[in-house]
Amino acid sequence: MDKAEINGEEGSHRPRLKTDHPARADRRRTSKLRRLTLISLIIFSAALGVRLLSLQDAALEAGKVQSSVTSDYKQVARLLLQGGVGSFVSPSSPLANPDTLGHPPGYSILLALTFRAFGESDAAVRLIQIACDALACVAIFLTVAELLTVRVAAVAGSLSALSPQFSWNSVVLLPDSLAVLPLLVALYLIARAGRSRRLSTLVAAGALVGVSCWLRANALLLAPFLCLCAPLLFERGRRLRGAAAILGGSLLVIAPLTIRNAVVFKHFIPLSLGAGQTMLEGIGDYDRGGRFNVPRTDLGILKQESEVFNRPDYYGTLFGPDGVRRERMRVARAFRVIGSHPVWFAGVMLRRAASMLRLERARLVSPYPTVTHPLAGDGHGQPVWSTNPADLLAGGAVASPRTTTLLSDDHQTLRVEGDDTKYGEQLRSAPTGVRQDTDYLLTLPVTAERGRMKVCVAEGDRESLLSSTIVEAVEGRTPEQQPAYEVQLPFVSGGADAVRLVLRNEGPNPVARVVGPVRLFELGPASRLWTRYPRALVHGAQRLFLTAVILPLAVAGAGLLARARRRRALVVLLCVPAYYMSVQSALHTEYRYTMIIYHLLFALAAVALSAAFGALRRGLSAAPRFLNRARQA
């Protein structure tokens, strides 16, 4: 990146010189607007295409992620459709059940509107989420263009468009990706407020923070946090008014929900319940020795409260009987642990904050097209290959050195106990021949006794996965009570002439059992083969989205901005990560809660990449002059 770019001269909004003709200035503004519009359309189209490819790949697997949480959202949406708007504020409606307070209602309202327009269609919801996620890539582009240069902004938007973290989460039926868009637009308005003195811009920014809170409660304290950043965001004389505008806009949007909760539930509940539950589970996650006797899961909390209070009706619902009182007791209990062990908890917060800077291991877009034939395996005649667990081992299956495999007495069940690696390969079968460019379906019955294990189909002589899914043990059931799943793995063979069945960890120490025959069906010639070319490009690019690649670039980008004294750009790009790393780190957290951080890391990485490209370009342009001087010498 050139010095001019670091100083933001290309995209800065300098006062027009007196000698500058108004018509010439208007033409420049029109030209820049057209440029921004064109690049925005390109980024949106690229992001949309990547997410549609991800949707094709994840049609089966995405529906299994947090399915019980998705069911809760859908149930509230159905109640809204049945009772109308009045039921939302009526103390006697089914929506007055405290169990509906586990999440803010924004996502359920969106589901209800979508169901009314298109029927109860998951596909319609996913398309809306994909479109909003693609718009988020445009929002980060416009924000960086406002702060720095269009070139840096284009790199930032492109990184967000290609990111597997965003493309994967946008197809999961949860509000996490949707909650990112209003926050990014809020940052864009704050960035614009640097040259616009209208308070309405900042009020709108605060209102968008409130909109995000209706979808996820994680940003509840973001507006007050931004007020603390006001001295760094605004010049003297505007700081107090700017902070008040952001806070006021946020309160205007959040207040109706708080008032509704007070009317319906007779308690002060700003958005939803769940803070105490997540704090306790977060403490339990890091309490490896169990000295605090704090459960790590929802089911553990329910069971413990049921036993301690001798209330069987507490078991099975987090917020049912006495939900508000129980939630406040959870908060008080968490604070007692924190107050008695402040140094230990500070270490927990630091580890959580550091984990937010690590990129999620998200599913990449497959380099191969998706299966287009129906997946009814039994309807396709005899399988082209079949084996029982005994023959699977005898046929040359290779297990990891620390993996335990045990075959049942009747040779019909193979028990695989994974090692302590998070994502290590546990078992790989011998290769099985297949036709190239053909749709296949591999089926096998699997029971997860403990943890999560990924079942995959991989190319015979390479590491590339053609299909995968996750089997997970049902919480609260013994190994004998776990259900057996008929796992279906559709895949296109592509250029492969052999495939393997692979079992991998999806977390340390899982246990899974293959409880019947493994069968491979040939479905017919593959379609959509032309998509292999864009898929190969996207897949190759997404392989670079690793913490070891992005984080050093982001740190270097922040250093370049600090060196160039671009304080405002640094504050706008770092205020939201700082909020989540300081506030959200006090709670139990997951990657999907803090996804917005990735957009801002990509923006900082774009600064470093642009600087590297600029240095390379200057070096190449200087090379001929250097050679000429060398010849003359």
XYZ file of C-alpha atoms in Angstrom:
633
model
C 0.000 0.000 0.000
C 1.376 3.379 -0.980
C 2.000 6.148 1.540
C -0.956 7.968 0.065
C -3.145 4.975 0.789
C -1.951 4.667 4.396
C -2.751 8.311 4.895
C -6.133 7.790 3.271
C -5.586 10.415 0.566
C -7.307 8.457 -2.186
C -10.559 8.173 -0.314
C -10.312 11.167 1.990
C -12.836 13.953 1.965
C -10.625 17.001 1.734
C -12.131 20.468 1.380
C -12.558 21.497 -2.238
C -9.942 24.051 -3.309
C -11.132 27.494 -4.327
C -9.701 26.976 -7.808
C -11.586 23.708 -8.253
C -14.517 24.192 -10.593
C -17.819 22.939 -9.076
C -18.673 20.953 -12.219
C -15.284 19.186 -12.080
C -15.817 18.323 -8.419
C -19.289 16.969 -9.193
C -17.848 14.772 -11.937
C -15.265 13.369 -9.522
C -17.940 12.617 -6.954
C -20.113 10.936 -9.587
C -17.145 8.904 -10.824
C -16.319 7.746 -7.306
C -19.948 6.864 -6.625
C -20.077 4.779 -9.797
C -16.845 3.069 -8.810
C -18.149 2.244 -5.348
C -21.429 0.990 -6.790
C -19.694 -1.259 -9.327
C -17.337 -2.776 -6.761
C -20.238 -3.235 -4.325
C -22.180 -5.167 -6.973
C -19.150 -7.350 -7.723
C -18.565 -8.118 -4.033
C -22.247 -8.838 -3.445
C -22.416 -11.147 -6.470
C -19.252 -13.001 -5.450
C -20.440 -13.387 -1.865
C -23.856 -14.570 -3.013
C -22.300 -17.122 -5.352
C -19.995 -18.525 -2.669
C -22.892 -18.861 -0.233
C -25.127 -20.545 -2.799
C -22.379 -23.101 -3.422
C -22.112 -23.625 0.328
C -25.895 -24.066 0.497
C -25.717 -26.795 -2.146
C -23.016 -28.602 -0.184
C -24.575 -28.274 3.259
C -28.231 -28.964 2.481
C -28.257 -32.052 4.727
C -25.700 -31.163 7.378
C -26.732 -27.560 8.098
C -30.144 -28.635 9.369
C -28.521 -30.696 12.127
C -26.677 -27.754 13.706
C -28.385 -26.602 16.921
C -31.601 -28.186 15.674
C -33.292 -27.954 19.084
C -32.594 -24.209 19.245
C -33.945 -23.797 15.719
C -37.086 -25.673 16.772
C -37.606 -23.204 19.629
C -37.408 -20.258 17.238
C -39.844 -21.920 14.849
C -42.313 -22.697 17.628
C -42.405 -19.033 18.691
C -42.874 -18.076 15.022
C -45.867 -20.429 14.745
C -47.407 -18.924 17.880
C -46.970 -15.445 16.418
C -48.716 -16.517 13.225
C -51.587 -18.086 15.151
C -52.166 -15.249 17.597
C -51.128 -12.234 15.555
C -49.352 -9.146 16.842
C -51.722 -8.842 19.813
C -50.578 -12.177 21.235
C -47.051 -10.825 21.582
C -48.113 -8.261 24.182
C -50.916 -10.227 25.837
C -50.200 -11.673 29.324
C -52.683 -14.487 28.636
C -51.281 -15.692 25.294
C -49.055 -18.775 24.854
C -46.186 -16.364 24.206
C -46.374 -15.331 27.869
C -44.621 -18.613 28.729
C -41.158 -17.789 30.222
C -39.663 -20.562 28.072
C -40.033 -18.195 25.093
C -37.576 -15.805 26.766
C -34.509 -17.945 26.061
C -33.711 -15.761 23.028
C -34.750 -12.313 21.782
C -37.796 -12.528 19.491
C -36.326 -10.883 16.385
C -35.419 -14.100 14.574
C -38.772 -15.679 15.371
C -40.521 -12.573 13.996
C -38.486 -12.879 10.795
C -39.408 -16.567 10.553
C -43.081 -15.748 11.047
C -43.007 -13.125 8.274
C -41.182 -15.535 5.968
C -43.609 -18.373 6.741
C -46.557 -16.108 6.007
C -45.115 -15.065 2.653
C -43.624 -18.371 1.451
C -45.000 -21.061 3.737
C -42.913 -22.883 6.319
C -39.899 -23.110 4.043
C -36.364 -23.465 5.338
C -35.106 -22.702 1.829
C -36.708 -19.250 1.845
C -35.190 -18.420 5.238
C -31.765 -19.560 4.090
C -31.972 -17.414 0.959
C -32.815 -14.367 3.080
C -29.888 -15.108 5.390
C -27.551 -15.599 2.436
C -28.613 -12.279 0.884
C -28.135 -10.427 4.192
C -24.731 -12.026 4.710
C -23.683 -10.970 1.202
C -24.821 -7.422 2.036
C -22.610 -7.556 5.137
C -19.600 -7.980 2.828
C -20.697 -4.823 0.993
C -21.092 -3.019 4.334
C -17.499 -3.761 5.410
C -16.308 -2.644 1.959
C -18.096 0.704 2.260
C -16.899 1.179 5.829
C -13.241 0.664 4.927
C -13.647 2.837 1.814
C -14.939 5.611 4.063
C -11.979 5.256 6.439
C -9.107 4.408 4.079
C -9.043 3.778 0.332
C -11.198 1.982 -2.174
C -8.356 -0.431 -2.948
C -7.997 -1.547 0.659
C -11.775 -1.712 0.979
C -12.070 -3.943 -2.097
C -9.578 -6.406 -0.588
C -11.481 -6.386 2.729
C -14.815 -6.995 1.022
C -13.341 -9.772 -1.104
C -11.945 -11.552 1.953
C -15.353 -11.419 3.642
C -17.045 -12.634 0.459
C -14.772 -15.694 0.209
C -14.608 -16.535 3.922
C -15.787 -20.093 4.692
C -16.720 -18.953 8.205
C -19.390 -16.648 6.808
C -20.541 -18.861 3.936
C -21.098 -21.790 6.304
C -22.888 -19.892 9.075
C -25.168 -18.110 6.612
C -26.893 -21.407 5.714
C -27.440 -22.513 9.330
C -30.938 -21.699 10.609
C -29.818 -19.424 13.440
C -29.795 -15.613 13.799
C -26.031 -15.261 14.295
C -25.142 -14.201 10.751
C -28.171 -11.902 10.489
C -27.164 -10.010 13.641
C -23.873 -8.989 11.997
C -25.328 -6.853 9.176
C -26.915 -4.092 11.324
C -23.721 -3.802 13.385
C -21.584 -3.338 10.281
C -23.972 -0.732 8.892
C -23.810 1.013 12.284
C -20.000 1.140 11.992
C -20.339 2.565 8.488
C -22.591 5.352 9.778
C -20.145 6.078 12.609
C -17.335 6.250 10.045
C -19.390 8.693 7.930
C -20.132 10.775 11.017
C -16.505 11.844 10.948
C -17.305 14.280 8.117
C -21.049 14.673 8.708
C -22.102 16.757 11.673
C -25.694 15.493 11.653
C -26.641 13.733 14.859
C -29.304 11.786 12.987
C -26.527 9.665 11.467
C -25.377 8.606 14.938
C -28.938 8.065 16.146
C -29.416 5.696 13.212
C -26.167 3.909 14.136
C -27.411 3.367 17.675
C -30.790 2.186 16.382
C -29.041 -0.457 14.243
C -27.217 -1.718 17.319
C -30.663 -2.120 18.869
C -31.895 -4.032 15.807
C -28.992 -6.458 16.244
C -30.016 -6.927 19.880
C -33.488 -8.026 18.777
C -31.741 -10.868 16.920
C -29.025 -11.719 19.464
C -28.532 -10.252 22.921
C -24.715 -10.234 22.735
C -24.561 -6.573 21.636
C -26.737 -5.322 24.512
C -23.941 -3.223 26.057
C -22.290 -2.244 22.772
C -23.948 1.200 22.621
C -22.660 2.208 26.108
C -19.256 0.816 25.113
C -19.243 2.992 21.990
C -20.054 5.963 24.218
C -16.823 5.257 26.119
C -15.009 5.382 22.780
C -16.517 8.785 21.910
C -13.372 10.767 22.897
C -11.467 8.767 20.267
C -14.204 8.912 17.632
C -15.307 12.566 17.713
C -13.568 15.909 18.008
C -13.998 18.207 20.977
C -17.440 19.726 21.260
C -19.178 16.734 19.625
C -18.216 13.949 21.999
C -21.041 14.218 24.497
C -23.706 14.779 21.850
C -22.343 11.955 19.688
C -22.332 9.509 22.601
C -25.850 10.558 23.621
C -27.096 10.113 20.044
C -25.729 6.542 19.785
C -27.074 5.571 23.200
C -30.442 7.211 22.563
C -30.902 5.479 19.215
C -30.148 2.098 20.766
C -32.531 2.661 23.684
C -35.338 3.734 21.343
C -35.215 0.347 19.603
C -34.614 -1.847 22.658
C -37.104 -0.107 24.972
C -40.292 -1.480 23.352
C -39.116 -5.038 23.991
C -38.157 -4.210 27.579
C -41.577 -2.627 28.176
C -43.332 -5.617 26.623
C -41.434 -7.986 28.934
C -42.380 -5.869 31.948
C -46.057 -5.886 30.966
C -46.250 -9.592 30.145
C -43.867 -11.087 32.735
C -43.961 -8.416 35.475
C -40.165 -8.274 35.640
C -37.402 -6.047 34.295
C -35.949 -8.097 31.428
C -34.096 -5.892 28.906
C -34.104 -8.465 26.096
C -34.201 -12.110 27.152
C -33.137 -14.523 29.834
C -30.048 -16.691 29.689
C -27.146 -14.635 31.059
C -26.951 -16.674 34.274
C -27.214 -19.951 32.414
C -24.397 -19.031 30.015
C -22.190 -17.655 32.788
C -22.498 -20.883 34.767
C -21.832 -23.076 31.746
C -18.843 -20.911 30.869
C -17.435 -21.378 34.356
C -18.072 -25.111 34.146
C -16.193 -25.340 30.840
C -13.001 -24.065 32.475
C -13.498 -25.799 35.836
C -11.774 -28.995 34.775
C -11.364 -30.274 38.314
C -15.020 -29.736 39.202
C -14.205 -27.800 42.373
C -17.146 -25.399 41.885
C -19.668 -28.162 41.109
C -21.011 -26.071 38.214
C -22.649 -27.968 35.316
C -21.332 -27.448 31.794
C -24.584 -28.021 29.907
C -28.237 -26.975 29.954
C -29.252 -30.478 30.967
C -26.749 -30.488 33.809
C -28.164 -27.217 35.168
C -31.726 -28.548 34.989
C -30.819 -31.762 36.747
C -28.891 -30.008 39.490
C -31.628 -27.431 40.169
C -34.262 -30.151 40.200
C -32.328 -32.094 42.838
C -31.230 -29.137 44.976
C -34.705 -27.599 45.214
C -36.560 -30.924 45.167
C -38.578 -29.704 42.204
C -39.035 -32.400 39.527
C -40.872 -29.841 37.383
C -37.620 -27.864 37.028
C -36.167 -30.745 35.034
C -36.820 -30.306 31.334
C -37.195 -26.528 31.127
C -34.698 -23.731 31.722
C -37.185 -20.909 32.172
C -40.484 -22.641 32.919
C -41.533 -22.703 36.571
C -39.954 -19.772 38.447
C -37.865 -18.988 35.378
C -36.940 -15.412 36.240
C -36.134 -16.275 39.863
C -34.041 -19.254 38.828
C -32.165 -17.172 36.284
C -31.357 -14.533 38.891
C -30.118 -17.232 41.248
C -27.836 -18.485 38.475
C -26.425 -14.988 37.994
C -25.870 -14.626 41.750
C -24.184 -18.024 41.908
C -21.875 -17.144 39.013
C -20.891 -13.865 40.659
C -20.130 -15.685 43.923
C -17.689 -17.921 42.089
C -16.146 -14.942 40.296
C -15.904 -12.897 43.502
C -14.193 -15.678 45.403
C -11.744 -16.514 42.581
C -11.113 -13.231 40.702
C -7.596 -14.089 39.509
C -8.692 -17.454 38.123
C -11.663 -15.871 36.345
C -9.469 -13.119 34.887
C -7.383 -15.882 33.338
C -10.553 -17.463 31.948
C -11.556 -14.162 30.364
C -8.117 -13.768 28.790
C -8.292 -17.242 27.283
C -11.786 -16.588 25.952
C -10.705 -13.254 24.489
C -7.756 -14.921 22.756
C -10.044 -17.623 21.353
C -12.134 -14.921 19.633
C -9.146 -14.124 17.418
C -8.967 -17.692 16.137
C -10.871 -18.439 12.965
C -13.527 -21.122 13.212
C -12.773 -24.397 11.432
C -15.712 -24.029 9.075
C -16.729 -26.318 6.248
C -15.140 -25.298 2.940
C -17.001 -25.182 -0.341
C -16.497 -28.574 -1.948
C -14.371 -28.626 -5.113
C -16.869 -31.082 -6.604
C -20.497 -30.594 -7.702
C -23.358 -31.780 -5.516
C -25.514 -34.858 -6.043
C -28.695 -34.201 -8.026
C -30.253 -37.689 -7.935
C -32.750 -38.678 -5.187
C -31.100 -40.118 -2.074
C -33.464 -43.050 -1.444
C -30.742 -45.675 -1.301
C -33.016 -48.700 -1.011
C -34.805 -47.639 -4.180
C -31.734 -48.035 -6.344
C -31.444 -51.816 -6.381
C -28.444 -53.633 -5.078
C -25.462 -51.664 -3.779
C -22.351 -51.696 -5.926
C -20.301 -52.391 -2.804
C -21.189 -53.574 0.684
C -19.209 -54.731 3.697
C -19.837 -55.531 7.337
C -17.672 -54.172 10.182
C -15.569 -57.338 10.377
C -14.718 -57.242 6.689
C -14.057 -53.522 6.948
C -11.236 -54.218 9.391
C -10.021 -57.315 7.605
C -9.998 -55.473 4.288
C -7.186 -53.153 5.318
C -8.806 -50.366 7.375
C -6.111 -48.303 9.114
C -6.653 -46.858 12.595
C -4.729 -44.068 14.297
C -2.085 -45.406 16.727
C -4.018 -44.035 19.705
C -7.440 -45.150 18.470
C -9.159 -48.089 20.141
C -11.189 -50.364 17.865
C -13.238 -53.257 19.187
C -15.289 -55.721 17.150
C -18.365 -57.362 18.717
C -18.603 -61.121 19.125
C -21.007 -61.415 16.182
C -18.734 -59.208 14.027
C -21.657 -56.860 13.241
C -20.634 -53.910 15.415
C -17.360 -51.995 15.305
C -16.672 -49.690 18.243
C -14.230 -46.824 17.553
C -12.920 -44.838 20.520
C -11.166 -41.684 19.385
C -8.006 -40.202 20.875
C -7.641 -36.828 22.610
C -7.053 -34.818 19.439
C -9.812 -32.384 18.461
C -9.902 -33.147 14.755
C -7.658 -36.175 14.312
C -8.383 -38.970 11.859
C -9.331 -42.167 13.690
C -10.112 -44.768 11.041
C -9.593 -44.974 7.261
C -10.943 -47.848 5.218
C -9.244 -49.483 2.250
C -10.053 -47.835 -1.127
C -13.171 -48.847 -3.023
C -13.339 -48.344 -6.786
C -15.880 -45.907 -8.276
C -16.693 -44.441 -11.698
C -15.568 -40.888 -12.361
C -18.132 -38.051 -12.619
C -20.894 -40.152 -11.071
C -23.368 -39.561 -8.229
C -23.029 -42.011 -5.329
C -24.633 -42.573 -1.942
C -22.772 -44.250 0.911
C -24.909 -45.382 3.872
C -24.020 -46.847 7.240
C -25.783 -47.107 10.634
C -23.801 -45.277 13.315
C -24.381 -44.718 17.038
C -22.492 -41.993 18.906
C -21.829 -43.143 22.479
C -19.893 -40.043 23.534
C -18.947 -36.719 22.012
C -19.019 -35.902 18.311
C -17.472 -37.804 15.439
C -17.349 -36.846 11.768
C -18.141 -39.527 9.190
C -16.578 -38.751 5.806
C -16.030 -40.007 2.283
C -12.557 -39.097 1.019
C -10.777 -39.573 -2.275
C -8.842 -42.813 -2.382
C -5.333 -41.390 -2.669
C -5.796 -37.828 -1.378
C -7.028 -35.989 1.704
C -9.874 -34.217 -0.110
C -13.303 -34.925 1.392
C -16.143 -35.605 -1.004
C -18.862 -35.665 1.679
C -19.128 -35.560 5.463
C -21.579 -35.361 8.337
C -21.385 -35.315 12.120
C -22.918 -37.819 14.534
C -23.320 -36.602 18.103
C -24.307 -38.324 21.328
C -27.641 -37.254 22.799
C -27.048 -35.466 26.084
C -28.388 -37.188 29.183
C -28.569 -40.703 27.695
C -26.370 -43.646 28.538
C -24.315 -45.310 25.757
C -26.886 -48.104 25.612
C -29.717 -45.585 25.150
C -28.119 -43.701 22.251
C -30.063 -43.962 18.969
C -28.604 -45.453 15.814
C -28.562 -43.085 12.838
C -28.704 -44.203 9.227
C -25.986 -41.890 7.988
C -26.322 -40.927 4.330
C -23.293 -39.484 2.551
C -24.100 -38.396 -1.019
C -21.106 -37.452 -3.144
C -19.929 -36.900 -6.695
C -16.849 -38.923 -7.533
C -15.467 -36.224 -9.834
C -12.042 -37.270 -11.049
C -11.602 -39.898 -8.324
C -11.520 -43.561 -9.267
C -11.543 -44.794 -5.649
C -12.966 -43.586 -2.305
C -12.493 -44.375 1.366
C -14.699 -44.225 4.457
C -13.050 -42.043 7.109
C -13.940 -41.427 10.776
C -12.562 -38.261 12.388
C -12.808 -36.600 15.775
C -14.997 -33.514 16.066
C -13.775 -32.825 19.583
C -11.546 -34.941 21.835
C -12.263 -38.545 22.866
C -15.500 -39.361 21.031
C -16.851 -42.912 20.850
C -18.920 -44.168 17.921
C -20.168 -47.572 16.825
C -20.765 -48.789 13.285
C -23.710 -51.083 13.966
C -24.405 -52.601 10.567
C -23.259 -52.928 6.982
C -21.635 -50.142 4.984
C -23.255 -49.869 1.540
C -22.402 -47.889 -1.581
C -25.072 -47.113 -4.207
C -24.438 -45.768 -7.679
C -27.132 -43.182 -8.457
C -26.260 -42.200 -12.012
C -24.173 -39.724 -14.035
C -23.384 -36.476 -12.247
C -24.881 -33.137 -13.319
C -23.721 -29.529 -12.770
C -20.204 -30.598 -13.666
C -19.480 -27.079 -14.926
C -19.529 -25.839 -11.311
C -16.292 -27.711 -10.628
C -14.329 -24.761 -12.051
C -15.668 -21.970 -9.790
C -15.770 -24.490 -6.954
C -12.087 -25.310 -7.381
C -11.201 -21.596 -7.267
C -13.316 -20.914 -4.181
C -12.125 -24.066 -2.414
C -8.490 -23.169 -3.055
C -8.984 -19.629 -1.741
C -10.867 -20.803 1.349
C -7.998 -23.091 2.338
C -6.035 -19.924 3.173
C -8.564 -18.744 5.770
C -6.557 -19.990 8.727
C -5.680 -18.221 11.957
C -1.986 -18.652 11.175
C -2.496 -16.660 7.948
C -5.130 -14.044 8.802
C -4.147 -13.076 12.359
C -0.515 -12.058 11.576
C -1.784 -10.019 8.634
C -4.375 -8.311 10.853
C -1.737 -7.472 13.477
C 0.539 -6.086 10.763
C -2.342 -4.036 9.345
C -3.126 -2.556 12.755
C 0.554 -1.714 13.167
C 0.652 0.068 9.801
C -2.396 2.149 10.706
C -0.907 3.021 14.087
C 2.370 4.011 12.458
C 0.497 6.225 9.991
C -1.454 7.721 12.924
C -4.804 6.722 11.454
C -6.433 6.824 14.875
C -10.012 7.084 13.700
C -9.708 4.106 11.356
C -8.129 2.039 14.126
C -10.843 2.926 16.635
C -13.717 2.156 14.252
C -12.178 -1.183 13.237
C -11.159 -2.217 16.757
C -14.008 -0.942 18.973
C -16.329 -3.897 18.304
C -13.596 -6.565 18.794
C -12.584 -4.752 21.978
C -16.201 -4.883 23.187
C -16.600 -8.608 22.616
C -13.166 -9.445 24.015
C -13.885 -7.515 27.219
C -17.650 -7.992 27.741
C -18.526 -11.251 25.976
C -15.445 -12.925 27.485
C -17.197 -12.793 30.864
C -19.807 -15.214 29.508
C -19.777 -18.573 27.828
C -18.958 -17.922 24.171
C -18.916 -19.656 20.801
C -17.472 -18.652 17.436
C -20.905 -17.844 16.043
C -21.555 -15.281 18.801
C -18.596 -13.121 17.756
C -18.547 -13.566 13.964
C -18.433 -9.826 13.337
C -14.844 -9.849 14.589
C -13.839 -11.773 11.462
C -15.048 -8.959 9.190
C -12.885 -6.489 11.079
C -9.876 -8.817 11.156
C -10.201 -9.149 7.392
C -10.298 -5.340 7.089
C -7.032 -5.053 9.024
C -5.518 -7.910 7.012
C -6.495 -6.020 3.845
C -4.322 -3.104 4.992
C -1.299 -5.384 5.260
C -2.042 -7.131 1.951
C -2.445 -3.797 0.162
C 0.841 -2.600 1.648
C 2.551 -5.773 0.423
C 1.042 -5.400 -3.056
C 2.149 -1.759 -3.148
C 5.704 -2.641 -2.127
C 5.840 -5.380 -4.758
C 4.513 -3.027 -7.420
C 7.085 -0.353 -6.555
C 9.813 -2.960 -6.600
C 8.804 -4.208 -10.031
C 8.545 -0.681 -11.441
C 11.986 0.206 -10.038
C 13.649 -2.915 -11.420
C 14.120 -1.616 -15.023
C 15.681 1.618 -13.766
C 18.027 -0.333 -11.519
C 19.087 -2.572 -14.419
C 19.697 0.424 -16.692
C 21.918 2.065 -14.086
C 23.778 -1.219 -13.651
C 24.435 -1.449 -17.413
C 25.615 2.157 -17.587
C 27.949 1.558 -14.685
